Coordinates of C-alpha atoms in Angstrom, one line a residue:
M32 CA 6.7 -40.9 -37.8
R33 CA 5.3 -37.5 -38.8
L34 CA 2.8 -37.7 -35.9
L35 CA 5.7 -38.4 -33.5
S36 CA 7.6 -35.3 -34.8
V37 CA 4.5 -33.1 -34.4
A38 CA 4.0 -34.4 -30.8
L39 CA 7.6 -33.8 -29.9
L40 CA 7.5 -30.3 -31.4
T41 CA 4.4 -29.5 -29.4
L42 CA 6.0 -30.8 -26.2
V43 CA 9.2 -28.7 -26.7
T44 CA 7.1 -25.6 -27.5
A45 CA 5.0 -26.1 -24.4
Q46 CA 8.1 -26.4 -22.2
G47 CA 9.6 -23.4 -23.8
N48 CA 6.7 -21.3 -22.6
S49 CA 6.9 -22.4 -19.0
A50 CA 8.4 -19.1 -17.9
E51 CA 5.2 -17.2 -18.9
I52 CA 3.1 -15.8 -16.1
R53 CA 0.4 -18.2 -15.2
R54 CA -3.0 -17.1 -14.0
D55 CA -6.4 -18.5 -13.1
P56 CA -8.1 -19.1 -16.5
F57 CA -11.5 -18.7 -14.9
R58 CA -10.9 -15.1 -13.8
A59 CA -10.7 -12.1 -16.1
A60 CA -7.1 -11.1 -16.7
S61 CA -7.6 -7.6 -15.3
I62 CA -9.0 -9.0 -12.0
A63 CA -6.0 -11.4 -11.6
V64 CA -3.5 -8.6 -12.3
C65 CA -5.2 -6.2 -9.9
S66 CA -5.3 -8.7 -7.1
Q67 CA -1.5 -9.3 -7.6
L68 CA -0.9 -5.6 -7.4
N69 CA -3.0 -5.4 -4.2
A70 CA -1.0 -8.3 -2.7
A71 CA 2.3 -6.6 -3.4
Q72 CA 1.2 -3.6 -1.5
Q73 CA 1.3 -5.7 1.7
W74 CA 5.0 -6.9 1.3
Q75 CA 7.6 -5.5 3.6
L76 CA 11.3 -4.9 3.2
K77 CA 12.7 -6.4 6.4
G78 CA 16.5 -6.0 5.9
M79 CA 19.2 -4.7 3.6
I80 CA 23.0 -4.8 3.3
G81 CA 25.3 -3.3 0.8
T82 CA 27.1 -0.2 -0.5
G83 CA 27.1 1.8 -3.7
N84 CA 25.3 -0.1 -6.4
H85 CA 25.6 -3.5 -4.8
W86 CA 22.7 -4.0 -2.4
T87 CA 20.8 -7.1 -1.1
G88 CA 17.4 -6.9 0.4
W89 CA 15.1 -9.3 2.3
L90 CA 11.5 -9.1 1.3
A91 CA 8.8 -10.6 3.4
Q92 CA 5.8 -11.6 1.3
S93 CA 4.1 -13.3 4.4
D94 CA 5.1 -14.4 7.9
D95 CA 6.8 -17.5 6.5
Q96 CA 7.9 -16.5 3.1
W97 CA 11.0 -14.3 2.7
L98 CA 13.1 -13.7 -0.4
K99 CA 16.7 -12.6 -0.7
L100 CA 16.8 -10.2 -3.7
K101 CA 19.2 -8.0 -5.7
R102 CA 18.4 -5.3 -8.3
G103 CA 17.2 -6.7 -11.5
E104 CA 16.0 -10.0 -10.1
M105 CA 12.5 -11.4 -10.7
I106 CA 10.2 -12.3 -7.8
P107 CA 8.7 -15.7 -8.4
P108 CA 6.5 -16.6 -10.3
G109 CA 7.7 -13.7 -12.4
D110 CA 5.1 -11.0 -11.9
W111 CA 7.5 -8.5 -10.3
Q112 CA 11.0 -7.2 -10.8
V113 CA 13.3 -5.4 -8.4
S114 CA 13.8 -2.2 -10.4
Q115 CA 15.7 -0.2 -7.7
L116 CA 17.5 -1.3 -4.5
D117 CA 19.7 1.1 -2.6
K118 CA 20.0 2.6 0.9
S119 CA 16.6 4.3 0.7
G120 CA 14.7 1.1 0.0
M121 CA 13.4 -1.1 -2.8
K122 CA 11.2 -0.4 -5.8
L123 CA 9.3 -3.2 -7.4
T124 CA 7.8 -3.0 -10.9
A125 CA 5.0 -5.1 -12.4
V126 CA 6.5 -7.1 -15.3
A127 CA 3.4 -7.8 -17.4
R128 CA 0.6 -5.4 -16.6
V129 CA -2.4 -6.6 -18.7
A130 CA -4.8 -3.9 -17.7
T131 CA -4.9 -0.7 -15.7
C132 CA -6.1 -1.1 -12.2
E133 CA -8.1 1.8 -10.8
G134 CA -6.1 3.7 -8.2
I135 CA -3.2 1.1 -8.0
S136 CA 0.3 1.9 -9.2
A137 CA 2.3 -0.6 -11.3
T138 CA 5.2 0.1 -9.0
V139 CA 5.5 -0.6 -5.3
S140 CA 8.0 1.4 -3.2
L141 CA 9.3 -0.1 0.0
A142 CA 11.2 2.1 2.4
S143 CA 14.4 0.9 4.1
P144 CA 13.6 -0.6 7.5
F145 CA 16.4 1.4 8.9
I146 CA 14.9 4.7 7.8
N147 CA 11.6 3.7 9.4
K148 CA 13.3 2.8 12.7
L149 CA 15.2 6.2 12.8
A150 CA 12.0 8.1 12.2
A151 CA 10.2 6.3 15.1
H152 CA 12.8 7.4 17.6

């Protein structure tokens, strides 16, 4: 009976940690974090709607993966959070930065697509 209790406790503990950021255990933590920061630099803010403090943005992570986001929301799997979203654009902040990456900021600023279109004309 005691063994069963320990096994159940271990299972519950493991499930409780499922929200933790997962990484490749065969790569150094700093390399994994730096590659995530580099990938985020390629994301694009494709659309926005809102007013005042209530904005929604559409983030393109790739050609076929778009996310609808609001300020404060986490970007799956939980490495980034929308720290600012307003008419000027979106700012993303790395949630768990394990190491400092040479020359790469822990925040990514994405300009409003409407500002970019106005500047082009």
